[in-house]
Tab-separated table of C-alpha atoms in Angstrom:
chain	number	residue	atom	x	y	z
P	1	GLY	CA	-46.475	-12.604	-15.314
P	2	ARG	CA	-44.923	-15.962	-14.675
P	3	PRO	CA	-46.600	-18.228	-12.112
P	4	SER	CA	-45.126	-18.117	-8.665
P	5	ASP	CA	-43.534	-21.292	-6.877
P	6	SER	CA	-46.645	-21.567	-4.778
P	7	ARG	CA	-49.676	-21.180	-7.323
P	8	ARG	CA	-49.919	-24.827	-8.269
P	9	THR	CA	-53.014	-26.203	-9.806
P	10	PRO	CA	-55.141	-28.591	-7.724
P	11	ILE	CA	-54.173	-31.633	-9.977
P	12	PHE	CA	-50.340	-30.984	-9.321
P	13	ARG	CA	-50.960	-30.524	-5.566
P	14	ARG	CA	-52.728	-33.982	-5.765
P	15	PHE	CA	-49.613	-35.504	-7.277
P	16	ILE	CA	-47.586	-34.198	-4.460
P	17	ALA	CA	-50.009	-35.222	-1.673
P	18	THR	CA	-50.868	-38.530	-3.043
P	19	PRO	CA	-47.957	-40.046	-4.853
P	20	ASP	CA	-49.347	-43.173	-5.565
P	21	THR	CA	-52.995	-43.004	-6.077
P	22	GLY	CA	-53.048	-39.748	-8.021
P	23	ARG	CA	-50.001	-40.119	-10.153
P	24	ARG	CA	-51.172	-43.684	-11.084
P	25	GLU	CA	-54.614	-42.398	-12.112
P	26	PHE	CA	-52.939	-39.765	-14.168
P	27	ARG	CA	-50.791	-42.291	-15.934
P	28	HIS	CA	-53.970	-44.520	-16.797
P	29	LEU	CA	-55.647	-41.204	-18.166
P	30	LEU	CA	-52.594	-40.421	-20.436
P	31	ARG	CA	-52.574	-44.002	-21.829
P	32	SER	CA	-56.419	-44.014	-22.480
P	33	TYR	CA	-55.850	-41.135	-24.714
P	34	ASN	CA	-52.626	-42.529	-26.228
P	35	LEU	CA	-50.621	-39.618	-25.049
P	36	GLU	CA	-47.109	-39.344	-23.564
P	37	LEU	CA	-45.422	-36.810	-21.320
P	38	ILE	CA	-42.110	-35.675	-22.621
P	39	ALA	CA	-41.136	-33.308	-19.829
P	40	LEU	CA	-42.496	-31.170	-17.013
P	41	ALA	CA	-42.023	-27.426	-16.922
P	42	CYS	CA	-41.244	-25.927	-13.581
P	43	PRO	CA	-41.996	-22.125	-13.602
P	44	LEU	CA	-40.236	-20.228	-10.961
P	45	ARG	CA	-40.872	-16.578	-9.971
P	46	ARG	CA	-37.193	-16.071	-9.330
P	47	GLY	CA	-34.199	-17.899	-10.749
P	48	LEU	CA	-32.003	-20.472	-8.769
P	49	ASP	CA	-29.459	-17.646	-8.469
P	50	ASP	CA	-31.641	-15.426	-6.090
P	51	ALA	CA	-31.047	-15.576	-2.480
P	52	GLU	CA	-34.834	-14.821	-1.476
P	53	ASP	CA	-36.637	-18.012	-0.515
P	54	GLN	CA	-33.915	-20.111	-2.221
P	55	GLN	CA	-34.209	-23.108	-0.096
P	56	PRO	CA	-38.009	-23.522	-0.596
P	57	ARG	CA	-37.543	-22.982	-4.328
P	58	ILE	CA	-34.955	-25.738	-4.360
P	59	GLU	CA	-37.269	-28.043	-2.519
P	60	HIS	CA	-40.137	-27.285	-4.894
P	61	VAL	CA	-37.910	-28.041	-7.927
P	62	ARG	CA	-36.870	-31.439	-6.146
P	63	LYS	CA	-40.426	-32.290	-5.717
P	64	VAL	CA	-41.294	-31.723	-9.454
P	65	MET	CA	-38.252	-33.866	-10.407
P	66	THR	CA	-39.519	-36.669	-8.284
P	67	VAL	CA	-43.045	-36.299	-9.913
P	68	SER	CA	-41.429	-36.272	-13.278
P	69	PHE	CA	-39.773	-39.722	-12.667
P	70	ASP	CA	-42.988	-41.099	-11.334
P	71	LEU	CA	-45.154	-39.891	-14.483
P	72	GLY	CA	-42.651	-41.159	-16.916
P	73	PRO	CA	-40.733	-38.232	-18.589
P	74	ARG	CA	-38.059	-37.986	-16.154
P	75	VAL	CA	-37.127	-34.493	-17.481
P	76	VAL	CA	-37.856	-31.127	-15.816
P	77	ILE	CA	-37.312	-27.746	-17.636
P	78	VAL	CA	-36.292	-24.693	-15.557
P	79	GLU	CA	-35.280	-21.423	-15.980
P	80	ALA	CA	-32.355	-21.357	-13.642
P	81	GLY	CA	-30.687	-17.845	-14.314
P	82	ARG	CA	-27.647	-16.573	-16.138
P	83	VAL	CA	-24.736	-19.014	-15.745
P	84	PRO	CA	-21.338	-17.505	-14.842
P	85	GLY	CA	-19.159	-17.219	-18.114
P	86	GLU	CA	-15.734	-19.047	-18.364
P	87	GLY	CA	-12.960	-16.842	-16.806
P	88	GLU	CA	-15.630	-14.569	-14.900
P	89	GLY	CA	-15.287	-14.318	-11.199
P	90	GLU	CA	-18.228	-16.181	-9.498
P	91	ASP	CA	-20.302	-13.492	-7.802
P	92	GLU	CA	-22.969	-14.093	-5.036
P	93	ARG	CA	-25.586	-15.117	-7.775
P	94	GLY	CA	-23.273	-17.346	-9.513
P	95	ARG	CA	-22.290	-19.074	-6.206
P	96	LEU	CA	-25.929	-19.410	-5.380
P	97	LEU	CA	-26.862	-21.066	-8.688
P	98	THR	CA	-23.783	-23.491	-8.538
P	99	GLU	CA	-25.000	-24.504	-5.149
P	100	SER	CA	-28.591	-24.977	-6.094
P	101	LEU	CA	-27.789	-27.019	-9.280
P	102	SER	CA	-25.332	-28.995	-7.227
P	103	ALA	CA	-28.182	-29.993	-4.759
P	104	LEU	CA	-30.665	-30.702	-7.597
P	105	ALA	CA	-28.182	-32.661	-9.612
P	106	ALA	CA	-27.443	-34.932	-6.662
P	107	HIS	CA	-31.172	-35.407	-6.297
P	108	GLY	CA	-31.678	-36.169	-9.953
P	109	ASP	CA	-28.829	-38.663	-9.681
P	110	ARG	CA	-30.595	-40.429	-6.740
P	111	VAL	CA	-34.256	-40.400	-8.349
P	112	GLY	CA	-33.417	-40.816	-12.042
P	113	ALA	CA	-34.676	-37.520	-13.350
P	114	THR	CA	-32.883	-34.861	-15.362
P	115	LEU	CA	-32.930	-31.031	-14.945
P	116	ALA	CA	-32.858	-29.309	-18.410
P	117	LEU	CA	-31.853	-25.847	-18.139
P	118	GLU	CA	-33.534	-23.282	-20.727
P	119	THR	CA	-31.180	-21.816	-23.135
P	120	GLY	CA	-31.107	-18.078	-24.070
P	121	LEU	CA	-29.558	-16.015	-21.297
P	122	GLU	CA	-26.075	-17.197	-22.497
P	123	SER	CA	-24.521	-18.949	-25.615
P	124	GLY	CA	-24.676	-22.677	-25.895
P	125	GLU	CA	-20.915	-22.647	-25.450
P	126	ALA	CA	-21.041	-20.888	-22.381
P	127	LEU	CA	-23.693	-23.092	-20.967
P	128	ASN	CA	-21.911	-26.286	-21.967
P	129	ALA	CA	-18.727	-25.105	-20.402
P	130	TYR	CA	-20.690	-24.326	-17.011
P	131	LEU	CA	-22.433	-27.701	-17.050
P	132	SER	CA	-19.115	-29.321	-17.521
P	133	ARG	CA	-18.079	-28.236	-14.114
P	134	PHE	CA	-20.716	-30.691	-12.288
P	135	ASP	CA	-19.977	-34.240	-11.879
P	136	SER	CA	-23.477	-35.385	-12.610
P	137	GLY	CA	-25.464	-36.953	-15.487
P	138	SER	CA	-28.693	-35.217	-14.361
P	139	LEU	CA	-28.014	-31.615	-15.657
P	140	ALA	CA	-28.962	-30.841	-19.529
P	141	ALA	CA	-30.262	-28.325	-21.668
P	142	ASN	CA	-33.681	-27.512	-23.182
P	143	LEU	CA	-32.714	-26.084	-26.625
P	144	ASP	CA	-34.984	-22.916	-27.521
P	145	PRO	CA	-33.559	-21.525	-30.672
P	146	ALA	CA	-35.915	-18.441	-30.661
P	147	ASN	CA	-34.858	-17.484	-27.217
P	148	LEU	CA	-31.300	-17.763	-28.187
P	149	LEU	CA	-31.878	-15.609	-31.237
P	150	MET	CA	-33.710	-13.002	-29.282
P	151	HIS	CA	-30.614	-12.589	-26.914
P	152	GLY	CA	-28.313	-12.238	-29.734
P	153	PHE	CA	-26.786	-15.911	-29.667
P	154	ASP	CA	-26.402	-18.208	-32.720
P	155	PRO	CA	-28.879	-21.129	-32.340
P	156	TYR	CA	-26.996	-23.382	-34.672
P	157	GLU	CA	-23.581	-22.992	-32.934
P	158	SER	CA	-25.201	-23.314	-29.530
P	159	ALA	CA	-26.928	-26.548	-30.546
P	160	ARG	CA	-23.511	-27.949	-31.777
P	161	ALA	CA	-21.858	-26.804	-28.578
P	162	LEU	CA	-24.529	-28.413	-26.364
P	163	ASN	CA	-24.584	-31.576	-28.430
P	164	ARG	CA	-25.462	-34.587	-26.298
P	165	ARG	CA	-26.580	-32.239	-23.388
P	166	VAL	CA	-29.728	-31.480	-25.387
P	167	VAL	CA	-32.727	-33.362	-24.015
P	168	ARG	CA	-35.595	-31.343	-25.576
P	169	VAL	CA	-36.021	-28.947	-28.383
P	170	ASP	CA	-38.685	-26.130	-28.661
P	171	ALA	CA	-39.921	-25.499	-32.116
P	172	LYS	CA	-40.093	-21.782	-31.709
P	173	ASP	CA	-39.299	-19.018	-34.089
P	174	ALA	CA	-38.175	-15.357	-34.075
P	175	ARG	CA	-37.615	-12.216	-36.327
P	176	LEU	CA	-35.305	-9.592	-36.170
P	177	VAL	CA	-37.024	-6.301	-36.527
P	178	GLY	CA	-36.206	-2.587	-36.694
P	179	ALA	CA	-33.231	-0.661	-37.036
P	180	SER	CA	-32.044	-1.958	-33.575
P	181	ARG	CA	-32.328	-5.587	-35.048
P	182	THR	CA	-34.133	-6.641	-31.914
P	183	ALA	CA	-35.907	-9.884	-32.064
P	184	GLN	CA	-39.455	-10.999	-31.251
P	185	GLU	CA	-40.977	-14.412	-31.172
P	186	VAL	CA	-43.291	-15.229	-34.088
P	187	ALA	CA	-45.246	-18.127	-35.416
P	188	LEU	CA	-43.108	-21.211	-36.601
P	189	GLY	CA	-41.822	-20.751	-39.917
P	190	HIS	CA	-42.393	-16.972	-40.063
P	191	GLY	CA	-38.989	-15.882	-38.477
P	192	ASP	CA	-35.343	-15.782	-39.331
P	193	ILE	CA	-34.382	-19.259	-38.198
P	194	ASP	CA	-33.418	-21.466	-41.159
P	195	TRP	CA	-35.241	-24.519	-40.081
P	196	MET	CA	-33.677	-26.785	-42.794
P	197	GLN	CA	-30.304	-25.629	-41.349
P	198	PHE	CA	-31.353	-26.086	-37.626
P	199	LEU	CA	-32.811	-29.557	-38.389
P	200	GLY	CA	-29.525	-30.492	-39.997
P	201	VAL	CA	-27.777	-29.442	-36.789
P	202	LEU	CA	-30.188	-31.551	-34.859
P	203	GLU	CA	-29.280	-34.487	-37.166
P	204	GLU	CA	-25.722	-33.782	-36.793
P	205	ILE	CA	-25.716	-33.933	-32.907
P	206	GLU	CA	-27.936	-37.016	-33.161
P	207	TYR	CA	-30.736	-35.598	-31.244
P	208	ARG	CA	-33.699	-38.097	-31.554
P	209	GLY	CA	-36.153	-36.626	-29.359
P	210	TRP	CA	-39.262	-34.455	-29.761
P	211	LEU	CA	-39.864	-30.859	-31.290
P	212	THR	CA	-42.303	-29.145	-29.002
P	213	ILE	CA	-44.655	-26.421	-30.364
P	214	GLU	CA	-45.668	-24.066	-27.468
P	215	ARG	CA	-47.530	-21.181	-29.028
P	216	GLU	CA	-51.211	-21.305	-28.566
P	217	GLY	CA	-53.089	-21.285	-31.846
P	218	ASP	CA	-49.992	-22.139	-33.745
P	219	ALA	CA	-49.859	-25.786	-33.273
P	220	THR	CA	-51.713	-27.083	-36.374
P	221	ALA	CA	-49.824	-24.776	-38.749
P	222	GLY	CA	-46.502	-25.587	-36.859
P	223	VAL	CA	-46.884	-29.274	-37.283
P	224	ALA	CA	-47.718	-29.030	-40.908
P	225	PHE	CA	-44.685	-26.752	-41.286
P	226	LEU	CA	-42.323	-29.212	-39.702
P	227	ARG	CA	-43.838	-32.249	-41.627
P	228	ARG	CA	-43.302	-30.396	-44.996
P	229	LEU	CA	-39.501	-30.106	-44.037
P	230	THR	CA	-39.016	-33.553	-42.711
P	231	GLY	CA	-41.183	-35.388	-45.353
Protein backbone atom coordinates (compact mmCIF):
# COMPACT_ATOMS: atom_id res chain seq x y z
CA GLY A 1 0.00 0.00 0.00
CA ARG A 2 0.92 3.66 -0.15
CA PRO A 3 2.97 4.94 2.79
CA SER A 4 1.01 6.92 5.35
CA ASP A 5 1.52 10.61 6.04
CA SER A 6 3.31 9.85 9.32
CA ARG A 7 5.73 7.10 8.22
CA ARG A 8 8.60 9.30 7.14
CA THR A 9 12.16 8.21 6.73
CA PRO A 10 14.72 9.28 9.39
CA ILE A 11 16.52 11.45 6.83
CA PHE A 12 13.26 13.27 6.03
CA ARG A 13 12.55 13.79 9.74
CA ARG A 14 16.03 15.26 10.01
CA PHE A 15 15.25 17.75 7.22
CA ILE A 16 12.15 18.86 9.15
CA ALA A 17 13.88 19.00 12.54
CA THR A 18 17.16 20.60 11.48
CA PRO A 19 16.29 22.84 8.53
CA ASP A 20 19.74 24.40 8.33
CA THR A 21 22.30 21.69 9.12
CA GLY A 22 20.54 18.61 7.72
CA ARG A 23 19.43 20.22 4.48
CA ARG A 24 22.78 21.89 3.91
CA GLU A 25 24.55 18.52 4.36
CA PHE A 26 22.17 16.85 1.93
CA ARG A 27 22.68 19.54 -0.73
CA HIS A 28 26.44 19.08 -0.34
CA LEU A 29 26.04 15.29 -0.69
CA LEU A 30 24.08 15.72 -3.92
CA ARG A 31 26.70 18.06 -5.38
CA SER A 32 29.49 15.63 -4.47
CA TYR A 33 27.82 13.00 -6.68
CA ASN A 34 26.89 15.52 -9.41
CA LEU A 35 23.20 14.88 -8.74
CA GLU A 36 20.25 17.22 -8.89
CA LEU A 37 16.77 16.92 -7.39
CA ILE A 38 13.99 17.83 -9.80
CA ALA A 39 10.99 17.25 -7.51
CA LEU A 40 9.89 15.78 -4.20
CA ALA A 41 7.04 13.25 -4.08
CA CYS A 42 4.62 13.60 -1.19
CA PRO A 43 2.71 10.30 -0.78
CA LEU A 44 -0.56 10.58 1.13
CA ARG A 45 -2.72 7.84 2.58
CA ARG A 46 -5.81 9.87 1.65
CA GLY A 47 -6.38 12.61 -0.87
CA LEU A 48 -6.77 16.27 -0.05
CA ASP A 49 -10.51 15.81 -0.61
CA ASP A 50 -10.91 13.60 2.47
CA ALA A 51 -12.17 15.19 5.69
CA GLU A 52 -10.41 12.72 8.02
CA ASP A 53 -7.22 14.29 9.42
CA GLN A 54 -7.39 16.93 6.71
CA GLN A 55 -5.56 19.69 8.60
CA PRO A 56 -2.54 17.53 9.61
CA ARG A 57 -2.36 16.35 5.98
CA ILE A 58 -2.28 19.94 4.73
CA GLU A 59 0.40 20.81 7.28
CA HIS A 60 2.49 17.86 6.14
CA VAL A 61 2.29 18.96 2.50
CA ARG A 62 3.20 22.51 3.54
CA LYS A 63 6.35 21.22 5.26
CA VAL A 64 7.33 19.18 2.19
CA MET A 65 6.86 22.27 0.00
CA THR A 66 9.17 24.24 2.30
CA VAL A 67 11.74 21.44 2.22
CA SER A 68 11.46 21.36 -1.58
CA PHE A 69 12.38 25.03 -1.75
CA ASP A 70 15.30 24.56 0.65
CA LEU A 71 16.69 21.57 -1.28
CA GLY A 72 16.37 23.22 -4.67
CA PRO A 73 13.73 21.54 -6.86
CA ARG A 74 10.86 23.76 -5.63
CA VAL A 75 8.33 21.23 -6.98
CA VAL A 76 6.23 18.82 -4.90
CA ILE A 77 4.13 16.07 -6.50
CA VAL A 78 0.91 14.96 -4.81
CA GLU A 79 -2.09 12.79 -5.64
CA ALA A 80 -4.72 15.27 -4.50
CA GLY A 81 -7.92 13.45 -5.47
CA ARG A 82 -10.37 13.78 -8.35
CA VAL A 83 -11.11 17.39 -9.19
CA PRO A 84 -14.72 18.53 -9.69
CA GLY A 85 -15.62 18.69 -13.37
CA GLU A 86 -16.68 21.88 -15.07
CA GLY A 87 -20.41 22.41 -14.55
CA GLU A 88 -20.56 19.82 -11.76
CA GLY A 89 -22.01 20.90 -8.46
CA GLU A 90 -19.21 21.00 -5.91
CA ASP A 91 -19.96 18.31 -3.32
CA GLU A 92 -18.28 17.98 0.07
CA ARG A 93 -15.18 16.30 -1.34
CA GLY A 94 -14.86 18.96 -4.02
CA ARG A 95 -15.19 21.72 -1.44
CA LEU A 96 -12.52 20.14 0.76
CA LEU A 97 -10.16 19.75 -2.19
CA THR A 98 -10.61 23.37 -3.22
CA GLU A 99 -10.04 24.59 0.35
CA SER A 100 -6.92 22.43 0.72
CA LEU A 101 -5.41 23.54 -2.58
CA SER A 102 -6.21 27.19 -1.87
CA ALA A 103 -4.27 26.98 1.40
CA LEU A 104 -1.36 25.14 -0.22
CA ALA A 105 -1.27 27.50 -3.20
CA ALA A 106 -1.04 30.48 -0.85
CA HIS A 107 1.83 28.75 0.98
CA GLY A 108 3.57 27.99 -2.31
CA ASP A 109 3.28 31.62 -3.36
CA ARG A 110 4.89 32.66 -0.06
CA VAL A 111 7.80 30.21 -0.05
CA GLY A 112 8.41 29.92 -3.80
CA ALA A 113 7.40 26.27 -4.27
CA THR A 114 5.00 24.64 -6.72
CA LEU A 115 2.49 21.88 -5.98
CA ALA A 116 2.09 19.59 -9.01
CA LEU A 117 -1.05 17.48 -9.12
CA GLU A 118 -0.66 13.97 -10.51
CA THR A 119 -2.68 13.42 -13.69
CA GLY A 120 -4.95 10.45 -14.32
CA LEU A 121 -8.19 10.74 -12.37
CA GLU A 122 -9.55 13.24 -14.88
CA SER A 123 -8.61 14.45 -18.34
CA GLY A 124 -6.02 17.14 -18.84
CA GLU A 125 -8.82 19.41 -20.04
CA ALA A 126 -10.75 18.96 -16.78
CA LEU A 127 -7.65 19.46 -14.63
CA ASN A 128 -6.64 22.58 -16.54
CA ALA A 129 -10.13 24.07 -16.19
CA TYR A 130 -10.13 23.37 -12.47
CA LEU A 131 -6.68 24.87 -11.87
CA SER A 132 -7.79 27.98 -13.76
CA ARG A 133 -10.12 28.74 -10.84
CA PHE A 134 -7.17 29.54 -8.57
CA ASP A 135 -5.48 32.92 -8.54
CA SER A 136 -2.05 31.43 -7.91
CA GLY A 137 1.09 30.53 -9.81
CA SER A 138 1.93 27.70 -7.41
CA LEU A 139 -0.41 24.98 -8.72
CA ALA A 140 0.69 22.88 -11.69
CA ALA A 141 0.52 19.39 -13.18
CA ASN A 142 2.73 16.32 -13.12
CA LEU A 143 2.03 14.66 -16.47
CA ASP A 144 1.79 10.86 -16.30
CA PRO A 145 0.76 9.50 -19.72
CA ALA A 146 0.42 5.90 -18.50
CA ASN A 147 -1.88 6.92 -15.66
CA LEU A 148 -4.04 8.89 -18.09
CA LEU A 149 -4.26 5.96 -20.51
CA MET A 150 -5.10 3.52 -17.70
CA HIS A 151 -8.03 5.73 -16.67
CA GLY A 152 -9.34 6.07 -20.21
CA PHE A 153 -8.01 9.53 -21.09
CA ASP A 154 -6.03 10.69 -24.11
CA PRO A 155 -2.45 11.48 -22.97
CA TYR A 156 -1.68 13.61 -26.05
CA GLU A 157 -4.73 15.86 -25.80
CA SER A 158 -4.31 16.05 -22.03
CA ALA A 159 -0.75 17.31 -22.49
CA ARG A 160 -1.94 19.91 -25.00
CA ALA A 161 -4.71 21.07 -22.67
CA LEU A 162 -2.40 21.42 -19.67
CA ASN A 163 0.28 23.09 -21.76
CA ARG A 164 2.43 25.43 -19.62
CA ARG A 165 1.01 23.96 -16.41
CA VAL A 166 3.16 20.85 -16.93
CA VAL A 167 6.23 21.10 -14.68
CA ARG A 168 7.29 17.45 -14.70
CA VAL A 169 6.69 14.43 -16.95
CA ASP A 170 6.79 10.74 -16.05
CA ALA A 171 8.22 8.46 -18.74
CA LYS A 172 5.77 5.64 -18.06
CA ASP A 173 3.94 3.35 -20.45
CA ALA A 174 0.74 1.29 -20.40
CA ARG A 175 -0.91 -1.33 -22.58
CA LEU A 176 -4.57 -2.02 -23.24
CA VAL A 177 -5.27 -5.71 -22.67
CA GLY A 178 -8.18 -8.13 -22.91
CA ALA A 179 -11.64 -7.79 -24.37
CA SER A 180 -12.50 -5.08 -21.85
CA ARG A 181 -9.54 -3.00 -23.08
CA THR A 182 -8.43 -2.32 -19.54
CA ALA A 183 -4.90 -0.95 -19.27
CA GLN A 184 -1.94 -1.93 -17.16
CA GLU A 185 1.46 -0.31 -16.69
CA VAL A 186 4.33 -1.92 -18.60
CA ALA A 187 8.00 -1.19 -19.22
CA LEU A 188 8.74 1.96 -21.18
CA GLY A 189 8.46 1.36 -24.92
CA HIS A 190 6.38 -1.83 -24.52
CA GLY A 191 2.96 -0.21 -24.28
CA ASP A 192 0.41 1.56 -26.43
CA ILE A 193 1.73 5.09 -26.02
CA ASP A 194 3.22 6.43 -29.24
CA TRP A 195 6.35 8.03 -27.82
CA MET A 196 7.30 9.84 -31.00
CA GLN A 197 3.88 11.48 -30.97
CA PHE A 198 4.04 12.16 -27.23
CA LEU A 199 7.51 13.73 -27.46
CA GLY A 200 6.23 15.80 -30.37
CA VAL A 201 3.42 17.13 -28.17
CA LEU A 202 5.92 18.00 -25.42
CA GLU A 203 7.90 19.93 -28.03
CA GLU A 204 4.67 21.60 -29.16
CA ILE A 205 3.86 22.85 -25.65
CA GLU A 206 7.52 23.86 -25.19
CA TYR A 207 8.16 21.58 -22.24
CA ARG A 208 11.88 21.80 -21.45
CA GLY A 209 12.05 19.75 -18.26
CA TRP A 210 13.11 16.20 -17.47
CA LEU A 211 11.48 12.88 -18.35
CA THR A 212 11.48 10.71 -15.22
CA ILE A 213 11.70 6.91 -15.31
CA GLU A 214 10.27 5.40 -12.12
CA ARG A 215 9.95 1.65 -12.63
CA GLU A 216 12.66 -0.22 -10.73
CA GLY A 217 14.76 -2.41 -12.99
CA ASP A 218 13.65 -0.59 -16.14
CA ALA A 219 15.78 2.54 -15.83
CA THR A 220 18.70 1.50 -18.04
CA ALA A 221 16.49 0.14 -20.82
CA GLY A 222 14.17 3.14 -20.49
CA VAL A 223 16.99 5.64 -20.86
CA ALA A 224 18.31 3.77 -23.91
CA PHE A 225 14.80 3.78 -25.44
CA LEU A 226 14.38 7.55 -24.99
CA ARG A 227 17.87 8.23 -26.34
CA ARG A 228 17.07 6.29 -29.51
CA LEU A 229 14.02 8.49 -30.04
CA THR A 230 15.67 11.80 -29.26
CA GLY A 231 18.98 11.13 -31.00
